[in-house]
Coordinates of C-alpha atoms and ligand atoms in Angstrom, one line a residue:
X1 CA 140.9 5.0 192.1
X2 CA 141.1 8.1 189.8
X3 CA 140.9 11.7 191.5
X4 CA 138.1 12.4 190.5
X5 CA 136.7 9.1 192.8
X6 CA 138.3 10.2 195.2
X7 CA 137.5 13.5 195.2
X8 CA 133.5 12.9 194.7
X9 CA 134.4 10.2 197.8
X10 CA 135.6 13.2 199.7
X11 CA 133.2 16.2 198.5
X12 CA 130.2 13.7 199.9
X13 CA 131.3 14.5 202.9
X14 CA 130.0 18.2 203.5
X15 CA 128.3 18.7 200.3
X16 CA 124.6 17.2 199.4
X17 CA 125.3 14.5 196.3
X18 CA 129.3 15.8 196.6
X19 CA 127.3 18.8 194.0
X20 CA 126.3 22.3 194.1
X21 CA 123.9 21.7 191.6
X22 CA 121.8 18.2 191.0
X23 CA 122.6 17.5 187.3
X24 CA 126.9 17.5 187.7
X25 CA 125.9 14.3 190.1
X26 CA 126.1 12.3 186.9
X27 CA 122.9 10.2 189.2
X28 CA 121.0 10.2 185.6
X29 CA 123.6 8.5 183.8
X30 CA 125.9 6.6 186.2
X31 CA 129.4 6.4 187.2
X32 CA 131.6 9.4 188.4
X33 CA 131.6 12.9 187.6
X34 CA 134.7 14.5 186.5
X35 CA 136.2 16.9 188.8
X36 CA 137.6 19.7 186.2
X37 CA 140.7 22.2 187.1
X38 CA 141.2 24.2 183.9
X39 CA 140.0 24.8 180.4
X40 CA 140.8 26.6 177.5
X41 CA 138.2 27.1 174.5
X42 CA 137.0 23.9 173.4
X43 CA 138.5 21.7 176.0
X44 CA 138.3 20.9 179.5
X45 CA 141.1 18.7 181.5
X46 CA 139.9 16.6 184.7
X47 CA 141.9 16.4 187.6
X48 CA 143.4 13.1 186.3
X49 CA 144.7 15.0 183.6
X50 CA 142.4 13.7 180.9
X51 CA 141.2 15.8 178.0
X52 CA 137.4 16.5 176.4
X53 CA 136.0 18.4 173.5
X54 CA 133.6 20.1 175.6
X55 CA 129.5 20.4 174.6
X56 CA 128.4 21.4 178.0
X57 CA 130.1 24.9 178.2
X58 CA 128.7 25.5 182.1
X59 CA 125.2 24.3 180.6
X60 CA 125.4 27.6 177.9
X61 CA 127.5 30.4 179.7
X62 CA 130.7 29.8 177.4
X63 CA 129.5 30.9 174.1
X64 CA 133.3 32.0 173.2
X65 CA 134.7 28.9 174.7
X66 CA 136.9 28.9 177.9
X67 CA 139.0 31.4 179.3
X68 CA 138.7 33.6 176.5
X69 CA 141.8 36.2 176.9
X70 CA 139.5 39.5 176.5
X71 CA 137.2 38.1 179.1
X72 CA 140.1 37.1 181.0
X73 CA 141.4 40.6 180.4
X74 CA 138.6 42.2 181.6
X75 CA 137.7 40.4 184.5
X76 CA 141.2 41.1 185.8
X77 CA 141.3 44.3 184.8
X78 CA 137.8 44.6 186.9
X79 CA 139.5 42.8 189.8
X80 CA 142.2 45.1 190.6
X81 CA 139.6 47.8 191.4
X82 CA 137.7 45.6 194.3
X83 CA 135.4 42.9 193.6
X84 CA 132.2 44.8 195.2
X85 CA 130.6 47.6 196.4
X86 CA 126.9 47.3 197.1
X87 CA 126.4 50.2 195.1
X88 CA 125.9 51.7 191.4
X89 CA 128.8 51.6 188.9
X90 CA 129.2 53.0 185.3
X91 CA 130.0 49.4 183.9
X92 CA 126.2 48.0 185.3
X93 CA 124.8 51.3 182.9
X94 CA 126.7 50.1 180.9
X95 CA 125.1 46.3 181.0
X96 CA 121.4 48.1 180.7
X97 CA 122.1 50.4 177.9
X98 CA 123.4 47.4 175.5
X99 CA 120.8 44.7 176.5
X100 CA 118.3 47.3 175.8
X101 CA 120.1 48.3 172.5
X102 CA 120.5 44.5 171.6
X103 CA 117.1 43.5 172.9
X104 CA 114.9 46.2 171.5
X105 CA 111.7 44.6 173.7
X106 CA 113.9 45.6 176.9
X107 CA 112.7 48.6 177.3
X108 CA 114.2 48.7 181.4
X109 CA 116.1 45.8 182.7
X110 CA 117.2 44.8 186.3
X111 CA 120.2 42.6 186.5
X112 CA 120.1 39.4 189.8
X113 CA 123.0 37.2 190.0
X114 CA 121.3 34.2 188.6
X115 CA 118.3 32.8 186.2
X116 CA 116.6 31.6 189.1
X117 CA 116.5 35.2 190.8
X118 CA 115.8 36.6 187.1
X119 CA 112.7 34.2 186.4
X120 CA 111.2 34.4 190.4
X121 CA 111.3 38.4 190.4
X122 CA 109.5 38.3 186.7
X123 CA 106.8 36.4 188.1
X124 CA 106.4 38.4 191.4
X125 CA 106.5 41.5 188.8
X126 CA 104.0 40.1 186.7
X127 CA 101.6 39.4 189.5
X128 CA 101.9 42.7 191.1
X129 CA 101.1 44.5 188.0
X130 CA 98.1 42.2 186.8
X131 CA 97.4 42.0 190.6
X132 CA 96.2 37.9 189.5
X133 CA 97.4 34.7 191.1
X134 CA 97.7 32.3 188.5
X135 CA 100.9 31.5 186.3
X136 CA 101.4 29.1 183.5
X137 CA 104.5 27.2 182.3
X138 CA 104.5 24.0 180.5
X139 CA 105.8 20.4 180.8
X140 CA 109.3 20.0 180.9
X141 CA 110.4 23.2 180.5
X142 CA 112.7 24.5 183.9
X143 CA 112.8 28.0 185.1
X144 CA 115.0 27.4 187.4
X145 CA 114.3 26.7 191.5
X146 CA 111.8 29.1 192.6
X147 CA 108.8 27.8 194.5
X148 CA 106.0 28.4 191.6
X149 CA 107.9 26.7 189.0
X150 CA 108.7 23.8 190.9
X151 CA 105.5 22.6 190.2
X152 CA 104.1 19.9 187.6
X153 CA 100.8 19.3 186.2
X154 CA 97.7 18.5 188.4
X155 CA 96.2 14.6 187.4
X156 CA 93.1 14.4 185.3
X157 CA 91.1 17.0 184.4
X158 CA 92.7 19.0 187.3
X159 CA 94.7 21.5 185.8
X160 CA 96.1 23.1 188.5
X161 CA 99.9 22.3 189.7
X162 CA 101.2 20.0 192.4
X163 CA 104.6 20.3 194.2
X164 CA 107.2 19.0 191.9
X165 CA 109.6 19.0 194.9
X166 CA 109.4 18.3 198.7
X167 CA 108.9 21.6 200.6
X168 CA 106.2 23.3 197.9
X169 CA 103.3 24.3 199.8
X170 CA 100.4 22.9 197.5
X171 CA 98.6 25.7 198.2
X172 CA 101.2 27.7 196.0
X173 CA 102.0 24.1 194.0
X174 CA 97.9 25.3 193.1
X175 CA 98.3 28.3 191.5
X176 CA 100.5 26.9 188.5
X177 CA 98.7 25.8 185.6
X178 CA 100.5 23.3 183.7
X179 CA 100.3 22.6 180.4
X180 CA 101.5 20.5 177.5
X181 CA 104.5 22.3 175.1
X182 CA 103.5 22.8 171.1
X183 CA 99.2 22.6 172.5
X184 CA 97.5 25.0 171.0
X185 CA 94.4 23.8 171.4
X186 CA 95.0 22.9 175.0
X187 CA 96.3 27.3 175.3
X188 CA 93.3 28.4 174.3
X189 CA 91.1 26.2 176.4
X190 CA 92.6 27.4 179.4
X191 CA 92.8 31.0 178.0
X192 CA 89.0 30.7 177.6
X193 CA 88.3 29.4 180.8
X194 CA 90.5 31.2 183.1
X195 CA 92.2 33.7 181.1
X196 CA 91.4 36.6 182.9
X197 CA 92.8 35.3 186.1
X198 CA 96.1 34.1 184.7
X199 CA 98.9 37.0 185.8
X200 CA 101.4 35.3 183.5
X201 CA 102.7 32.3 181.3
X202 CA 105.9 31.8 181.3
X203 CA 108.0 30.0 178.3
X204 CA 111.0 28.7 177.0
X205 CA 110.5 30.1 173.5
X206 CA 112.8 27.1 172.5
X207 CA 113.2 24.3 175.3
X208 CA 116.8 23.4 176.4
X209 CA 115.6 21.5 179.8
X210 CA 113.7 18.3 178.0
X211 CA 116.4 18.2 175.5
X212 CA 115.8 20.7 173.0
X213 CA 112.4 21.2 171.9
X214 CA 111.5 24.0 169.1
X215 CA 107.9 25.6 169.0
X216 CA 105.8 24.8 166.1
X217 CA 104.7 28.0 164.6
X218 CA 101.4 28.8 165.6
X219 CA 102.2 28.3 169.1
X220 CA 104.4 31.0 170.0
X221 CA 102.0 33.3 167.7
X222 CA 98.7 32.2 169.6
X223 CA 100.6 32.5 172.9
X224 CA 101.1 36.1 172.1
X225 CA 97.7 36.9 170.8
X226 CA 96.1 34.8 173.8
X227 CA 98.4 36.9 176.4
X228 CA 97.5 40.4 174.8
X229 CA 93.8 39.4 174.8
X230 CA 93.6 38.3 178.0
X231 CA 96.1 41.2 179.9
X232 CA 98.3 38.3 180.8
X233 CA 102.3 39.3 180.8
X234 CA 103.9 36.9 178.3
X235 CA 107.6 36.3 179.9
X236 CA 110.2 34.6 177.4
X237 CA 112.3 32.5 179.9
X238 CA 115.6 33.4 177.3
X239 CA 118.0 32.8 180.5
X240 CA 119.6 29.9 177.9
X241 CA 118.2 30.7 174.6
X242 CA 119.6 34.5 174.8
X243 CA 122.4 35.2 172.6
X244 CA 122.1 31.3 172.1
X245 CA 120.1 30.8 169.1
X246 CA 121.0 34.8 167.7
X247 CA 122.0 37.7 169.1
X248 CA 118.5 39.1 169.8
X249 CA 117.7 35.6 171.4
X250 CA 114.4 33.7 170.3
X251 CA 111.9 36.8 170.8
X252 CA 114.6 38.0 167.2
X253 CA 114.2 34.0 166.0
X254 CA 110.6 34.0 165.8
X255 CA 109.8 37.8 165.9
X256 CA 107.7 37.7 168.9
X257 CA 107.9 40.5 171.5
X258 CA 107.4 39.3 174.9
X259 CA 106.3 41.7 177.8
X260 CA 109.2 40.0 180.2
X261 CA 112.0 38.3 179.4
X262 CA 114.8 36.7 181.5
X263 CA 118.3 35.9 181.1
X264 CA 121.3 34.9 182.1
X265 CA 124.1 32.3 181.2
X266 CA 125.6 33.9 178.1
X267 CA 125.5 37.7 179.3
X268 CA 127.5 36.5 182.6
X269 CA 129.8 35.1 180.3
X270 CA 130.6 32.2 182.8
X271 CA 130.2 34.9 185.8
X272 CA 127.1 35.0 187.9
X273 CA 124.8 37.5 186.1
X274 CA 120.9 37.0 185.4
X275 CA 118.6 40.0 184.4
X276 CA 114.7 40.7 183.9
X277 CA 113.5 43.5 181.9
X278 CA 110.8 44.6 179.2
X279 CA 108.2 46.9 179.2
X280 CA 108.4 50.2 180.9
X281 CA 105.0 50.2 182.7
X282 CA 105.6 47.1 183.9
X283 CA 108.9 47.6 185.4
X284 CA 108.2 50.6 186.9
X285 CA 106.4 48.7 189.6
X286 CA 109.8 47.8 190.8
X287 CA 111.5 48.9 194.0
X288 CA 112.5 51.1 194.6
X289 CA 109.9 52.9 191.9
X290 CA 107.1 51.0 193.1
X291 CA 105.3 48.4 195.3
X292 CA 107.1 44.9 194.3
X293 CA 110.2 44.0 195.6
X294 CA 113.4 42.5 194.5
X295 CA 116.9 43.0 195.6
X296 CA 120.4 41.4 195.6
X297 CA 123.7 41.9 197.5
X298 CA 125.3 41.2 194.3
X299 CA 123.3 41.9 191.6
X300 CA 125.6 44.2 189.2
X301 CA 128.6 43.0 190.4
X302 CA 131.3 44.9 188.8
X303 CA 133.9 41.9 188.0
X304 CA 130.8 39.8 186.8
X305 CA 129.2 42.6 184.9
X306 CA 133.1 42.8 182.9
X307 CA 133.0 39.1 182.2
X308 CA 129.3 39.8 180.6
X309 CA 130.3 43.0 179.1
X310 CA 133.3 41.5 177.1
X311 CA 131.3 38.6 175.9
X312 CA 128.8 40.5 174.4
X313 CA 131.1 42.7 172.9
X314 CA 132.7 39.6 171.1
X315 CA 129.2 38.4 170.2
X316 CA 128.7 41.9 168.1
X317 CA 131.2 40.6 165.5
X318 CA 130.0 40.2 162.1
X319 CA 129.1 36.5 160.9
X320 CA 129.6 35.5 164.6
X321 CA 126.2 33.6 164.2
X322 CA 126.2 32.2 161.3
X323 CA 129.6 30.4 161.8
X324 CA 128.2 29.2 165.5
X325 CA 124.9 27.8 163.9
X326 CA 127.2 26.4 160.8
X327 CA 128.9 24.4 163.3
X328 CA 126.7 23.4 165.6
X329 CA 124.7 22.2 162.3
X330 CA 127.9 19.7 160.6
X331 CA 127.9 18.4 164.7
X332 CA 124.5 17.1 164.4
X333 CA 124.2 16.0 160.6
X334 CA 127.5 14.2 161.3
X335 CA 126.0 12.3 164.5
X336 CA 122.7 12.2 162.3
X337 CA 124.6 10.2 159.3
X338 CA 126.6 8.1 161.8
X339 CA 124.2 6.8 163.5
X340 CA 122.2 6.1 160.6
X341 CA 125.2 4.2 158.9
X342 CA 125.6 2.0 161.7
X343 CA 121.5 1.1 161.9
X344 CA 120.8 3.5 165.1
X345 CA 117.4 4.7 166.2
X346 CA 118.7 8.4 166.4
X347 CA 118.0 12.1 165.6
X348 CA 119.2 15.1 166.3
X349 CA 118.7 19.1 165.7
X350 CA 119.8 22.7 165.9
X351 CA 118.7 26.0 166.8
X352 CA 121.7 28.4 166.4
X353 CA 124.8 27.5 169.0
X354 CA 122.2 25.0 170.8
X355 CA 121.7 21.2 169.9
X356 CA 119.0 18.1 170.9
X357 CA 120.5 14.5 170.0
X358 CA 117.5 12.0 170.9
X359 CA 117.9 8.3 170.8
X360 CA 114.6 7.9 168.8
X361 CA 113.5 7.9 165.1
X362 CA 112.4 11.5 164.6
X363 CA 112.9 14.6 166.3
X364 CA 110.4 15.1 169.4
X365 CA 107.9 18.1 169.5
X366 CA 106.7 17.4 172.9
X367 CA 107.2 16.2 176.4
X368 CA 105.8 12.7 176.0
X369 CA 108.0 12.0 172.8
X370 CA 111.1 13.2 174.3
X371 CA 110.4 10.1 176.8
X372 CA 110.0 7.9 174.2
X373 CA 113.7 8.2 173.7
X374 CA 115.9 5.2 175.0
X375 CA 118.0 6.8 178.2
X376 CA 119.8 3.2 178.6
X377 CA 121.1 3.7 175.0
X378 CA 122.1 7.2 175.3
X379 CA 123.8 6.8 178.8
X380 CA 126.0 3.9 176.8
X381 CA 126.6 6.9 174.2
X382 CA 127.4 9.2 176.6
X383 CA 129.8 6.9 178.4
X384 CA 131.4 5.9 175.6
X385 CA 132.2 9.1 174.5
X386 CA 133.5 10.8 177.9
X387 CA 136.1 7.7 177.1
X388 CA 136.8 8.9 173.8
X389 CA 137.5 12.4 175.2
X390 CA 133.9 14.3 174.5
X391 CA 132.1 15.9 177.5
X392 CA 128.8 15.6 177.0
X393 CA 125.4 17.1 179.4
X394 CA 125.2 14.0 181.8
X395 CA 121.3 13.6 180.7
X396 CA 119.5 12.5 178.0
X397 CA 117.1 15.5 178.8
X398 CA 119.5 18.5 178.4
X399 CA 120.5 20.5 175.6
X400 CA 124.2 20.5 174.5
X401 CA 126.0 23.7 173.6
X402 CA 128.8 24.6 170.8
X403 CA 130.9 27.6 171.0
X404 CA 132.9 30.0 168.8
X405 CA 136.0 27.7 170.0
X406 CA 134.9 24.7 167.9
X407 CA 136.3 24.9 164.7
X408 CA 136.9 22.3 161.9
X409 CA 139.3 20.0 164.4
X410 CA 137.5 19.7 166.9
X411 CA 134.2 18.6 165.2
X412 CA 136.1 16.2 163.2
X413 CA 137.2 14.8 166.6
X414 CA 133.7 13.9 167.9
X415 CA 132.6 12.2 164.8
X416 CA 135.8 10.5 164.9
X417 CA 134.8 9.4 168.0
X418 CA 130.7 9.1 167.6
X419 CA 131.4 6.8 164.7
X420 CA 133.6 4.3 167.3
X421 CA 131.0 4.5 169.9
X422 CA 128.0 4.0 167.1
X423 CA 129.6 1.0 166.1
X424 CA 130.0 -0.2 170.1
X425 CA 126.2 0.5 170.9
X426 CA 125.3 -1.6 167.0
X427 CA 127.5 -4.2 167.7
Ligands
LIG501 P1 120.2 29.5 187.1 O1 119.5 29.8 188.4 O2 120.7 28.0 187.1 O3 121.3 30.5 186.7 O4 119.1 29.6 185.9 C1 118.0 28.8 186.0 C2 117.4 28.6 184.6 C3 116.3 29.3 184.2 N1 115.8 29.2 183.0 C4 116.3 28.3 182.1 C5 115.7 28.2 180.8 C6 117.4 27.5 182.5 O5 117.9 26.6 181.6 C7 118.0 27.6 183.8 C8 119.1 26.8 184.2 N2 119.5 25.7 183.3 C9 120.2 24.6 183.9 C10 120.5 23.6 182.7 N3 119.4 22.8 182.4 C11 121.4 24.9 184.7 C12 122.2 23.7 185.1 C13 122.0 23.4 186.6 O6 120.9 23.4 187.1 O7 123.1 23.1 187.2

């Protein structure tokens, strides 16, 4: 048995699914998950020593690869001045000032300790200042593990949400509309019939949670106009697309200006930081301002709020960007021209440092075509690869990530390797 068998044997013991979080169960594509003990930019090692090119990067967090030494620098530095205080410090300012400066839409900002906290307060925020009930989110889009959002879409005609997880109370499950990514028509039907009770619709302005899904380009532009009309808060859900897909995150992409947006992931830089923030009306209906609440042992965390600080600093660079998105786009026309060579129903896309590789002819736009694609041949791919020495997400419905860390060598390596595993899956 390999340590990392044993070790999942062993972690079963006192942990639900031997995991702290669902997805690292490997349950959606078989076999073992690798327990990991170090990393270093590109690459991961596993505890049996083994070595992977590494495309989940903490599912987004490690935009400058691993263990980057001015991160490490600064976290330590942070360290040997106490871990926590449970009260303000210059550095959390600090946090504010340049998310506001970066995100110009981020008019005040609260920072949580995770995406989850980030997209839960937003949505208490939003319905305390619209004093409404109703939410929207869409199909297949994730928001993380608060009680509204665990919620999918009613049958029929009924649009309103069911639990999409045991211990929902359907009478919350109800007040989550749920509709269909990239529907226009679908938006403004429920705008028209129930706009003026909807308190906010909440979005992944581009979709890294049914594989990656981009907006066509009315939608995001009627979901705007629809949200202004109506006095509905239009919250970006950028916790993965933020300083993913540019520096200003999707709402700078597409040159939309959300009322809330979320984050985390990239501006924790691999430490637990998630924020909320936008306008300044809205936020000041925050405690200790105003009437909704929201608090966190550990939200601002100083040695967090380094490791967040010093990413974002290193993000700033010029041409940082451009090389990131350069990358990420030779991964997937590589995988795109090797699959093709070798007769495989594939596609694949790229928004900035974020990638979608579908085992399908044509990228999907929607829910219900990201299911068309063939799981059984992509967990074959998948395995094949984690053999070849190239860790990728452990779903066929997840985005994969590149970093600054991937150069020339290391993409060479996984088409090297994609080509081998094409040819396995044709043969
Ligand atoms: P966290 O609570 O996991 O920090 O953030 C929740 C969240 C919110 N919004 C979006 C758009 C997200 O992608 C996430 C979390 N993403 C998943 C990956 N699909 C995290 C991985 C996991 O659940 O273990």
């Amino acid at each position: 048995m390999s340590k990392s068998q044993v070790l999942f044997e062993r972690a079963q013991q006192h942990i639900p699914g031997g995991v702290n979080s669902p997805v690292r169960a490997f349950r959606s594509v078989g076999g073992t998950p690798r327990f990991f003990e170090r990393a270093s930019g590109a690459r991961l090692w596993d505890v049996d020593g083994q070595e992977y090119i590494d495309y989940v990067g903490s599912w987004g967090p490690m935009i400058l690869g691993h263990a980057h030494p001015q991160v490490i620098a600064a976290v330590q530095h942070a360290v040997s001045r106490g871990l926590s205080f449970g009260a303000p410090t210059e550095a959390e300012v600090t946090l504010a000032d340049l998310l506001s400066q970066l995100i110009p839409g981020l008019e005040m900002v609260r920072l949580t300790s995770s995406g989850t906290e980030a997209t839960m307060s937003a949505l208490r925020l939003a319905r305390g200042y619209t004093r409404r009930d109703y939410i929207v989110k869409f199909a297949g889009c994730y928001h993380g593990h608060g009680d509204s959002l665990l919620v999918k879409a009613g049958s029929g005609a009924l649009t309103f949400g069911q639990p999409d997880s045991a211990g929902v109370p359907s009478c919350l499950a109800e007040l989550t509309v749920v509709l269909d990514y990239n529907n226009t028509q679908q938006l403004a039907e429920t705008f028209a019939k129930m706009g003026s009770q909807i308190a906010a619709v909440i979005i992944e302005p581009v979709v890294g949670n049914m594989n990656l899904i981009v907006p066509t380009p009315d939608f995001l532009n009627t979901l705007r106009e629809l949200c202004t009309q109506y006095g509905s808060v239009l919250i970006f859900d950028e916790v993965m697309t933020g300083f993913r897909v540019a520096l200003g995150g999707a709402q700078a992409l597409y040159g939309i200006t959300p009322d809330l947006s979320t984050f985390g992931k990239v501006i924790g830089g691999g430490m637990p930081v998630g924020a909320f923030g936008g306008r300044k009306d809205i936020m000041r209906l925050l405690a200790p301002l105003g009437p909704v609440y929201q608090a966190g042992t550990l939200s601002g965390n100083p040695v967090a709020v380094a490791a967040g600080l010093a990413t974002l600093q290193l993000l700033q660079v010029p041409g940082f960007y451009e090389r990131l998105g350069a990358a990420t786009r030779s991964l997937v026309e590589g995988l795109s021209a090797q699959a093709q060579a070798h007769g495989i129903a594939f596609s694949a896309q790229s928004v900035g440092g974020m990638f979608g590789m579908y085992f399908r002819a044509g990228v999907p736009q929607n829910f219900d075509e990201v299911m068309t694609s063939d799981q059984k041949m992509f967990n074959r791919f998948f395995h094949g690869m984690l053999a070849q020495g190239v860790y990728f997400a452990p779903s066929a419905f997840e985005a994969g990530f590149v970093s600054s860390a991937h150069g020339e060598q290391e993409i060479a390596l996984t088409l090297t390797a994609a080509n081998r595993v094409f040819g396995e899956l044709a043969g």
